[in-house]
Coordinates of C-alpha atoms (C1' of nucleotides) in Angstrom, one line a residue:
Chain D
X297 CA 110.8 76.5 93.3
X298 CA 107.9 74.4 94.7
X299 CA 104.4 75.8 95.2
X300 CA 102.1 74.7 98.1
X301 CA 98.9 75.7 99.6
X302 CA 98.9 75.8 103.5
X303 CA 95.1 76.3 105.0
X304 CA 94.1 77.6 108.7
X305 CA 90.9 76.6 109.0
X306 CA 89.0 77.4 111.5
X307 CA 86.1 76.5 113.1
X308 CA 83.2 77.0 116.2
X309 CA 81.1 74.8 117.9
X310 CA 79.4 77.6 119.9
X311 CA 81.9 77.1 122.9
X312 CA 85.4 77.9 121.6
X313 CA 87.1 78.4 118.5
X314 CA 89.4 75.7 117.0
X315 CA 92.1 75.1 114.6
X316 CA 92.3 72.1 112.1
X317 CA 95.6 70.3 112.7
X318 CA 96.9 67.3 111.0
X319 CA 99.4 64.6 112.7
X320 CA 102.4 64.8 110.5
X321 CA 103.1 61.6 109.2
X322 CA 101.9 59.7 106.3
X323 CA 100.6 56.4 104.8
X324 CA 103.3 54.1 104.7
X325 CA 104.5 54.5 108.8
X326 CA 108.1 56.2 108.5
X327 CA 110.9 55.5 110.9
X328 CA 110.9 58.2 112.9
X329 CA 109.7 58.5 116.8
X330 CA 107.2 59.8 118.3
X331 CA 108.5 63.0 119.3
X332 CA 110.3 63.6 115.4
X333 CA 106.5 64.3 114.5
X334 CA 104.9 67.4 114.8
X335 CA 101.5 68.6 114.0
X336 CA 100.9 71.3 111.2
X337 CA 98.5 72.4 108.9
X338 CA 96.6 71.2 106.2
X339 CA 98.6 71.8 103.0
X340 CA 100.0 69.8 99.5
X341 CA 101.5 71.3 96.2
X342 CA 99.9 72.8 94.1
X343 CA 98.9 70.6 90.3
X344 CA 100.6 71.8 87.5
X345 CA 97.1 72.6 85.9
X346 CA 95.6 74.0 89.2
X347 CA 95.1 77.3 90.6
X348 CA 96.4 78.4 93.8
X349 CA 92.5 78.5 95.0
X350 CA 91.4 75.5 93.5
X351 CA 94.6 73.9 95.4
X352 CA 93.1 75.3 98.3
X353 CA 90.0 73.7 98.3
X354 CA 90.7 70.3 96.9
X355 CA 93.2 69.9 100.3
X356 CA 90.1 71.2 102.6
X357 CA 87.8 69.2 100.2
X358 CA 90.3 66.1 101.2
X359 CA 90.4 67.0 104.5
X360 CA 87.3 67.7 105.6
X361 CA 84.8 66.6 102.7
X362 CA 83.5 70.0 102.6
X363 CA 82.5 72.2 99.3
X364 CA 82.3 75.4 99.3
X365 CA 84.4 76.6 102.1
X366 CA 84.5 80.1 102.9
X367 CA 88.4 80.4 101.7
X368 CA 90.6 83.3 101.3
X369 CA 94.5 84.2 100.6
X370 CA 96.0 86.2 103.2
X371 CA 99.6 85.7 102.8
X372 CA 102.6 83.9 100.8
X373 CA 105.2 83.0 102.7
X374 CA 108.6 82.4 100.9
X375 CA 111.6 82.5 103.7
X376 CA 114.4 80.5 101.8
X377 CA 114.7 78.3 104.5
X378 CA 111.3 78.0 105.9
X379 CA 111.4 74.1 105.3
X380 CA 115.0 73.8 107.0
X381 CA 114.6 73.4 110.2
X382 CA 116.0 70.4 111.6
X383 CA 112.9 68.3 112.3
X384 CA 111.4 69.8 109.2
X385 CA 114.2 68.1 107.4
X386 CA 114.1 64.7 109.0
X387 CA 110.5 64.3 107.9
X388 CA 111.1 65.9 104.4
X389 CA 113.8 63.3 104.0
X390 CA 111.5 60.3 105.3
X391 CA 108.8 61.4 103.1
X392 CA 109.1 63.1 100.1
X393 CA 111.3 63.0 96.9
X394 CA 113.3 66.4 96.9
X395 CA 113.6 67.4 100.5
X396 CA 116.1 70.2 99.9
X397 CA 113.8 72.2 97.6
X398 CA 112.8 75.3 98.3
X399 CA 109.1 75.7 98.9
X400 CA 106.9 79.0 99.0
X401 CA 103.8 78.4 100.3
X402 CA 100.6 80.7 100.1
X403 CA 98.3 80.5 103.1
X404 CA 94.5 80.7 103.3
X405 CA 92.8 80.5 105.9
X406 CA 89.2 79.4 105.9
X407 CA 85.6 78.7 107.6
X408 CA 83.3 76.4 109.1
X409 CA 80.8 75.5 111.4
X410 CA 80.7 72.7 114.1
X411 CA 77.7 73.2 115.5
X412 CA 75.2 70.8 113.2
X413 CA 77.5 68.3 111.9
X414 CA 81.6 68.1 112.5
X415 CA 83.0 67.9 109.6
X416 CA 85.2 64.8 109.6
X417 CA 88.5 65.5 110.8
X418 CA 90.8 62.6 109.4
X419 CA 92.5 62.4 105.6
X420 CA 95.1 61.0 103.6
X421 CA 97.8 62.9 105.8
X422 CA 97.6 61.5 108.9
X423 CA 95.0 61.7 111.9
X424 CA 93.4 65.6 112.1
X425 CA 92.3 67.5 115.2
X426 CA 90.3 70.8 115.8
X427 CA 93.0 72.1 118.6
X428 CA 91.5 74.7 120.4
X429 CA 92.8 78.4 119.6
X430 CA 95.1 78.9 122.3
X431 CA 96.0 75.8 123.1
X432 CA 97.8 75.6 120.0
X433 CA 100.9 73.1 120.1
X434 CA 104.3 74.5 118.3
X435 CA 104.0 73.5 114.5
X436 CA 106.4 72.3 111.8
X437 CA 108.0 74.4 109.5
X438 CA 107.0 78.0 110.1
X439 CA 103.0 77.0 110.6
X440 CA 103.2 79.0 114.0
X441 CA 103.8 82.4 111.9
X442 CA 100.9 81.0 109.0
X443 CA 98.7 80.0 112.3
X444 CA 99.1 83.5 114.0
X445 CA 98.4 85.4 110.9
X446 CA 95.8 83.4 110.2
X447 CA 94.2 84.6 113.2
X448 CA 95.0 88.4 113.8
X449 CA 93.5 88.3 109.9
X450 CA 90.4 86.8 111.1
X451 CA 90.1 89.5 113.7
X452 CA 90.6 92.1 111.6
X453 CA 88.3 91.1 109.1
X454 CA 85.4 89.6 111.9
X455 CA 83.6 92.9 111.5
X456 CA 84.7 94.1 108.7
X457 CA 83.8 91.8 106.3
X458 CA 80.5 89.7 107.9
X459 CA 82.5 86.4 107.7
X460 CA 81.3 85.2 110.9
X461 CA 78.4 84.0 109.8
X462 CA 80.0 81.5 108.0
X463 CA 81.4 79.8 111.0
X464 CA 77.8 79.6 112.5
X465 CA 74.9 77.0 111.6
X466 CA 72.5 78.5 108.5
X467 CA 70.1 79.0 111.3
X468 CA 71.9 80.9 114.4
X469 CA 70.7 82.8 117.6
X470 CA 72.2 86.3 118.3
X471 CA 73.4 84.5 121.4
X472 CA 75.5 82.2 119.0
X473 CA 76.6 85.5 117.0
X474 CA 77.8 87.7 120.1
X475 CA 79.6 84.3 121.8
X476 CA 81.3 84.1 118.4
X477 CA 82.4 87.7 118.5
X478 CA 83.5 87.3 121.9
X479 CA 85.3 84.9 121.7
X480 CA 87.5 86.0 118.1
X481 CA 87.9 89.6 119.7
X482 CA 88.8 88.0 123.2
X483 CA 86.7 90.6 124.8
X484 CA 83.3 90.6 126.6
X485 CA 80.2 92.4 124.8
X486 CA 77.4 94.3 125.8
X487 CA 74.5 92.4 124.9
X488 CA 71.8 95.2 124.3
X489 CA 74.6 96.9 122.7
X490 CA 74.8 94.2 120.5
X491 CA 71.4 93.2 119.7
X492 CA 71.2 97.0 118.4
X493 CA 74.0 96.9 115.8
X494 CA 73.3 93.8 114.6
X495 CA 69.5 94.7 113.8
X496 CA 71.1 97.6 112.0
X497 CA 72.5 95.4 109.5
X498 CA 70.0 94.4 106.7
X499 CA 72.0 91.3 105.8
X500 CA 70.9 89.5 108.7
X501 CA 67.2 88.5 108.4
X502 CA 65.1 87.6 111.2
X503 CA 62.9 84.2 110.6
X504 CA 59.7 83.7 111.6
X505 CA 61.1 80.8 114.0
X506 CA 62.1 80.0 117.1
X507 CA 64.7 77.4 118.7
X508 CA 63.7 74.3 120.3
X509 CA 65.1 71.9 122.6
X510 CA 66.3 73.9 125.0
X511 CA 65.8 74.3 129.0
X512 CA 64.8 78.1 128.5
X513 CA 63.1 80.6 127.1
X514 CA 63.4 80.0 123.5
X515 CA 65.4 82.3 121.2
X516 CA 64.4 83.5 117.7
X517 CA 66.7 82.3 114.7
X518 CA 68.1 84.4 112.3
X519 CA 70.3 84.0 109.2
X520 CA 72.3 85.6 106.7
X521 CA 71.5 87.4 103.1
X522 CA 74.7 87.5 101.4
X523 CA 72.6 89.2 98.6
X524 CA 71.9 92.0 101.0
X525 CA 75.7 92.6 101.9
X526 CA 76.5 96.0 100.5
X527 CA 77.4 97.0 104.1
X528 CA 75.1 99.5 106.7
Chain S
X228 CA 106.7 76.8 88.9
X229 CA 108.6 79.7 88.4
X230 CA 108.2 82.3 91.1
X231 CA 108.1 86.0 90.1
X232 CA 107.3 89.1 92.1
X233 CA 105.7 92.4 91.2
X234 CA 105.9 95.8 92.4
X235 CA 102.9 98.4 92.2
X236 CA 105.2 101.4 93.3
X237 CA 103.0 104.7 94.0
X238 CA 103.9 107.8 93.9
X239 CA 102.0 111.2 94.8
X240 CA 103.9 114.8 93.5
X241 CA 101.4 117.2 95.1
X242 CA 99.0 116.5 92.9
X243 CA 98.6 113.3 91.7
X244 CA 99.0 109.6 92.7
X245 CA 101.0 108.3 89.8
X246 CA 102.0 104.6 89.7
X247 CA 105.3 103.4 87.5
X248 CA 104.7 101.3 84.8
X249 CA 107.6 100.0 82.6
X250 CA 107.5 99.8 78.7
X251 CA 108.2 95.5 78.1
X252 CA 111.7 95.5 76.3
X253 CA 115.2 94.7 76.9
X254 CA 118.3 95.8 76.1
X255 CA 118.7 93.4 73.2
X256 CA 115.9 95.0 70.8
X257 CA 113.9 91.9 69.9
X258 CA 111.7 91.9 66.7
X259 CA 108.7 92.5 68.1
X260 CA 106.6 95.5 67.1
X261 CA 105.4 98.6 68.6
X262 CA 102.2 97.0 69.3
X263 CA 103.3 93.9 69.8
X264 CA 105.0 95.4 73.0
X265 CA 102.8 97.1 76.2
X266 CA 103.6 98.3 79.6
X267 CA 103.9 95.9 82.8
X268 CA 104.8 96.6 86.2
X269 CA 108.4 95.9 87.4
X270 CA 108.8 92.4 88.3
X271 CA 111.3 90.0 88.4
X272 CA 112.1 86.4 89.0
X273 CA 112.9 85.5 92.9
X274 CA 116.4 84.4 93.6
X275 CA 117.0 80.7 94.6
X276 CA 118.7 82.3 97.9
X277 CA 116.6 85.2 98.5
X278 CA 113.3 85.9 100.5
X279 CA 110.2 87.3 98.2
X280 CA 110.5 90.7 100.4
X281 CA 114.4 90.9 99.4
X282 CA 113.4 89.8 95.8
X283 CA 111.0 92.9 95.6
X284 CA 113.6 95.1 97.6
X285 CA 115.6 94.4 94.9
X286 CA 113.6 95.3 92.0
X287 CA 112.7 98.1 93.0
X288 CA 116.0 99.1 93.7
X289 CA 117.4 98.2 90.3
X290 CA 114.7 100.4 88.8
X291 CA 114.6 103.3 91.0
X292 CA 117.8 103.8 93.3
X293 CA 115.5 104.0 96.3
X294 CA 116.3 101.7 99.1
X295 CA 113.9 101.3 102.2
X296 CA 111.1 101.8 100.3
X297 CA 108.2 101.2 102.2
X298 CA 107.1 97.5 100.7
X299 CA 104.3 95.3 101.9
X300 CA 103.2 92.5 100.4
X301 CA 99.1 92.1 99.1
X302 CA 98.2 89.2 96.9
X303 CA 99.9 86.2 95.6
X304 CA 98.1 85.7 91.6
X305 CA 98.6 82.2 90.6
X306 CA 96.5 81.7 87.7
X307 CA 97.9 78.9 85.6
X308 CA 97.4 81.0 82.9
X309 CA 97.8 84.3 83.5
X310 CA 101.0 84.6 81.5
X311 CA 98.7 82.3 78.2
X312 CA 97.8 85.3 76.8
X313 CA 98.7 85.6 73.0
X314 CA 101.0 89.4 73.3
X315 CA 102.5 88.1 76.5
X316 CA 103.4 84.7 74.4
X317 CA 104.9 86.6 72.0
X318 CA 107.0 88.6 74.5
X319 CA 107.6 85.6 76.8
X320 CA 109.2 83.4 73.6
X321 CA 111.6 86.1 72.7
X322 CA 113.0 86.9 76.0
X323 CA 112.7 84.1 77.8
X324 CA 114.4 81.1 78.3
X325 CA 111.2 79.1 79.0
X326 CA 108.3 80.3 77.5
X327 CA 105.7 77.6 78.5
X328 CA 106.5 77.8 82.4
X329 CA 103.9 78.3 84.7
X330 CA 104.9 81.4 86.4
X331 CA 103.1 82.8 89.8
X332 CA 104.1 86.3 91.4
X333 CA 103.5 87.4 94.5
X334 CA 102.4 91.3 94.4
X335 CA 103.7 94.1 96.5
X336 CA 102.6 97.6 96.7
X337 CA 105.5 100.3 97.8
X338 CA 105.2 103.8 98.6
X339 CA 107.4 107.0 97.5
X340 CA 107.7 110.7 97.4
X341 CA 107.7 112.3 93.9
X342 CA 107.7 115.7 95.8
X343 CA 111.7 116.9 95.8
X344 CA 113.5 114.7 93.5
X345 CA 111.6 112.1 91.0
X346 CA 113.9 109.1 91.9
X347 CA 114.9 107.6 88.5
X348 CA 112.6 105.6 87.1
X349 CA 114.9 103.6 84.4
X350 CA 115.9 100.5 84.2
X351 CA 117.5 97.4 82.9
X352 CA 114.5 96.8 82.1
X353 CA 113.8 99.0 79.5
X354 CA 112.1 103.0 79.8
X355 CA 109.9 103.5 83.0
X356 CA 107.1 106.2 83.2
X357 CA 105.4 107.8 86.2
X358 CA 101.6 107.0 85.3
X359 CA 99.0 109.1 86.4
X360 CA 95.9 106.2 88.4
X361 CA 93.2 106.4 86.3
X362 CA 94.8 106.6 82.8
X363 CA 96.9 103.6 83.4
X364 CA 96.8 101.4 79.9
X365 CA 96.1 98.1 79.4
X366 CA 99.3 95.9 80.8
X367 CA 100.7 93.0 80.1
X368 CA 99.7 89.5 81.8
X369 CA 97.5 90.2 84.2
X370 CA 99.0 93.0 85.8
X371 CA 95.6 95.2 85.9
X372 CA 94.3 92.7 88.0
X373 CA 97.1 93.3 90.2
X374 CA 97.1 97.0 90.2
X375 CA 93.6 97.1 90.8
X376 CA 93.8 95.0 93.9
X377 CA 96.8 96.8 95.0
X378 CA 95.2 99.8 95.0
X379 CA 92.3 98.5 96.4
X380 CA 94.6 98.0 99.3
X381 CA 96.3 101.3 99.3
X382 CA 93.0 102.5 99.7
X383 CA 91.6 100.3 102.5
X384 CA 94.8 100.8 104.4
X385 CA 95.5 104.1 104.0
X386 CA 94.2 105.4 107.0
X387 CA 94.3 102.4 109.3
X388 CA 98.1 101.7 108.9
X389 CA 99.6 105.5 108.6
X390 CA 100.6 104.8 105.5
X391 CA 100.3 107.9 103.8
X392 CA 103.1 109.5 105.2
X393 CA 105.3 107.2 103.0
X394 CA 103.9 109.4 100.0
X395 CA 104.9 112.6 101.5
X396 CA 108.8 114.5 102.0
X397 CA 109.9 114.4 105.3
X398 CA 108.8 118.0 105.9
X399 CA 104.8 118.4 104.7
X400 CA 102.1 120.6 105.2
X401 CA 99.0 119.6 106.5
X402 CA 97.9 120.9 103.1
X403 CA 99.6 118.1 101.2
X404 CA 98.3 115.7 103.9
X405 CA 95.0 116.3 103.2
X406 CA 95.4 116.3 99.0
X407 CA 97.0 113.4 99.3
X408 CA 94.0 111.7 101.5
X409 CA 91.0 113.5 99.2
X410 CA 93.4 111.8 95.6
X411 CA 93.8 108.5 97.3
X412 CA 90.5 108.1 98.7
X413 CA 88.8 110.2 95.9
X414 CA 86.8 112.6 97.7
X415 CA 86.8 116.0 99.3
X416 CA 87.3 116.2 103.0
X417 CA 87.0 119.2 105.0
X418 CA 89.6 121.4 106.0
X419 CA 88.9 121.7 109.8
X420 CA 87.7 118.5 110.4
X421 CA 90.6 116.9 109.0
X422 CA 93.2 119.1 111.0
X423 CA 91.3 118.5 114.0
X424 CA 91.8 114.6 112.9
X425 CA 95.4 115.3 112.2
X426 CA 96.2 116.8 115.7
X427 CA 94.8 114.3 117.6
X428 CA 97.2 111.8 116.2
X429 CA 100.6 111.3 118.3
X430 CA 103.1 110.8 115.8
X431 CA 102.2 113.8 113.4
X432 CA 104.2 116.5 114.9
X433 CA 104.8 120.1 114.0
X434 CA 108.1 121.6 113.7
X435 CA 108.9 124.9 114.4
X436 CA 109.6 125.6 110.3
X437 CA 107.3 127.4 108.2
X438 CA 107.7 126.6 104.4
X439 CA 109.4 128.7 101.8
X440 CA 109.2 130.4 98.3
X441 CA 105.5 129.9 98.6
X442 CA 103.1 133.1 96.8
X443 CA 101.2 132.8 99.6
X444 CA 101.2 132.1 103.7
X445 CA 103.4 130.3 104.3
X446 CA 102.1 126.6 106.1
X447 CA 104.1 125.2 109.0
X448 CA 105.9 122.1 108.2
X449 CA 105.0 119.3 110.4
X450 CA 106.9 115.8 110.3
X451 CA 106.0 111.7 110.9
X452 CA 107.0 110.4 114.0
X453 CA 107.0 106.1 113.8
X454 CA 108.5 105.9 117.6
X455 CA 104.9 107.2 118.3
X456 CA 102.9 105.2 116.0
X457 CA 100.7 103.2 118.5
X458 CA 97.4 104.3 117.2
X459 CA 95.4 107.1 118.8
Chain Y
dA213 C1' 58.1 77.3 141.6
dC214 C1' 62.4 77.6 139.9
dA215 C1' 66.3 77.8 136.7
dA216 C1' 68.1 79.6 132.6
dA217 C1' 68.7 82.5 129.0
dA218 C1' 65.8 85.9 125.9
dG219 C1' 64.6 90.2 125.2
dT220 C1' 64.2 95.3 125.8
dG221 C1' 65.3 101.6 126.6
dT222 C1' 67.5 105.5 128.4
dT223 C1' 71.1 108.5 129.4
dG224 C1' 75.7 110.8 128.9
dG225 C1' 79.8 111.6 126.4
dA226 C1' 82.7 111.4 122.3
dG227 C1' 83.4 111.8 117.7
dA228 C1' 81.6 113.1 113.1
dT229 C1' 79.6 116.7 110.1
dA230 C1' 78.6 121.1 108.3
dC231 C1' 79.8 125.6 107.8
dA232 C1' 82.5 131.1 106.9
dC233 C1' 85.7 134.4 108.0
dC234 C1' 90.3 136.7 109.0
dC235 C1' 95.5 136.2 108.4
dA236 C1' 100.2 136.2 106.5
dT237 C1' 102.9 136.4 102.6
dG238 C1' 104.9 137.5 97.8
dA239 C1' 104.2 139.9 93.7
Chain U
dT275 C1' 96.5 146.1 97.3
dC276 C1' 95.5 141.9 95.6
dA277 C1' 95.7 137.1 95.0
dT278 C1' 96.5 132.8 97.2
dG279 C1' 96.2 129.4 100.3
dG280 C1' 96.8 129.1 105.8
dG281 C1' 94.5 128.8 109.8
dT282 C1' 90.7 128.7 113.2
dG283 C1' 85.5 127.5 116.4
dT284 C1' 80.8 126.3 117.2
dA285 C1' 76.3 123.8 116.9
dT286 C1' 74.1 119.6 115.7
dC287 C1' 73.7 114.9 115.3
dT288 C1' 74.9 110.3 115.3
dC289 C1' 77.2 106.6 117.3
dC290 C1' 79.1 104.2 121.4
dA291 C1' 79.2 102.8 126.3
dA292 C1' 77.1 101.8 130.5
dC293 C1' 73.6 99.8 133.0
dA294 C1' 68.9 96.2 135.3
dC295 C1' 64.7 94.2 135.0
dT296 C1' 60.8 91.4 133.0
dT297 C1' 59.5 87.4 130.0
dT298 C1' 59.2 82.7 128.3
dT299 C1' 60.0 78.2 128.3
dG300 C1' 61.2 73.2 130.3
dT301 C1' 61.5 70.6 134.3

DNA sequence: ACAAAAGTGTTGGAGATACACCCATGA
DNA sequence: TCATGGGTGTATCTCCAACACTTTTGT
């Protein structure tokens, strides 16, 4: 049976949060129209000498050019016929060498920020695009089902967890933090509510700064401890 | 790569949480010795025509005559070399077709009731043993990793996803309930409080039956309902 | 001065914790 | 009658939800 690695990665620019897609298509331009091509997610075998992590990151790593992406396993998907679909299988036979393999894929879903720098969206596979959460196209093969885990496991593990600092700048406002949560719960949050859990939390240290550059009052900047994570 | 799955199958008996663990052998004794051999958790190969949920299904059917087993899958382990190790070699060259195969497994974690009949735990696979969590042995490949993380995530789900119930007979006491929760999660609880806990839930109901052939009162039996399982 | 977001406390209710005695049954 | 676990209520405290005004900065 083939292996791949299929990554939802996901990202916030302090407005919405997005979903790396990739144009499906490849180098050499392949015979089939426009609407044979559908977007999916960021995936590729795995190496022979490779683990299913590593694998992981070398496609973001080609993807995006980040390191050290905040990456984890949250599912392996293995329907028989997950890659038979009929589009699936006119691209599979355009493109690669053993189109009626199965292939069992384990999904990770990772990451990043947007707000200082966005992490270039193009690769090898084909133009990329961060595709807003919601506004989320139908996928090949059965990416909608990896997409949609991808993100009721980020909710449940927003809070949980304290990964959603990892999709803010190292430097973020509480502002930024509670327009995070809001928007990866879908649900409107008291702000002095907030403010009082998160100062409750040791991992989040305030800095001595302030922001700059903006039309208001000026906020004070915080960032994370990770060494300080043994919950509150 | 060869595709396996494994199945950490729990079991609670009133008293402890016991997880089944089969002795590596097959029918054809091979010439390996008495050390030479250790205990893994059932696993087998995945069909070429057959989902990894079926696959597992499967299993644990062969080795315990259960069917609709509750089965959820945790963790894919892809190591490339988590089947290197120099016993599991050994094992691997004389039963195996092809030793030197990179082999991944994706891990599920299933739940029974050891409390009116001990479903058979033999096998094709050689003897099987109810093991008592906490003196489980070293096993084979890396299966501790995988019970570990499997329960891990009995734990963490335990009382999130009504899971527990799974673990009990159809009929229980709110006695056995609450055991269960204090082996599982590995501390006391108290009495009240938990029934208070308990009676707020929906889909716990109490039947008018009273248990029997008990030296003591006897505790009214109360039953799982999943129609009603829509949190509280 | 004005626009824009930062920052800050209190109150009421719900859920968590801690704790001790009487009850029903079988032997 | 005794041993065994079944079954119950109350007081306290902590956590959560709801809610509005003043402050600081840039233009």
């Amino acid at each position: 049976m083939d292996v791949s690695v299929d990554c939802a990665l996901f990202g916030f620019d302090g407005e919405a949060l997005k979903l790396l897609l990739i144009h499906q298509r490849t180098a050499e331009e392949g015979p089939l129209s426009e609407d044979e091509l559908q977007m999916a997610l960021p995936g590729d075998f795995v190496n022979e000498q490779e683990s299913l992590e590593d694998a992981a990151s070398r496609v973001l790593h080609e993807l995006t050019g980040l390191d050290n992406v905040y990456l984890k396993q949250f599912h392996a998907f293995g329907d028989p016929n997950r890659v038979k679909g009929l589009k699936d299988q006119q691209w599979l036979r355009t493109f690669r060498e053993h189109p009626e393999n199965r292939v069992m894929t384990v999904a990770y879903f990772g990451l990043v920020s947007l707000h200082d720098h966005i992490p270039r969206a193009s690769s090898f596979a084909g133009d990329a695009e961060w595709t807003e959460v919601g506004s989320i196209p139908q996928l090949a093969f059965d990416h909608d089902d990896i997409s949609d885990l991808a993100l009721a496991t980020l909710r449940e593990q927003l809070e949980s967890k304290h990964i959603g600092f990892e999709m803010l700048p190292k430097k973020f406002t509480l502002r930024q933090l509670q327009t995070l949560h809001e928007i990866v719960l879908d649900k409107k949050l008291d702000k002095r509510n907030f403010r009082k859990n998160v100062k409750r939390m040791d991992h989040v240290v305030p800095l001595g700064e302030k922001e700059e550059g903006v039309l208001h009052k000026p906020a004070q900047l915080f960032t994370f401890d990770a060494n300080l994570t043994h919950d509150s």
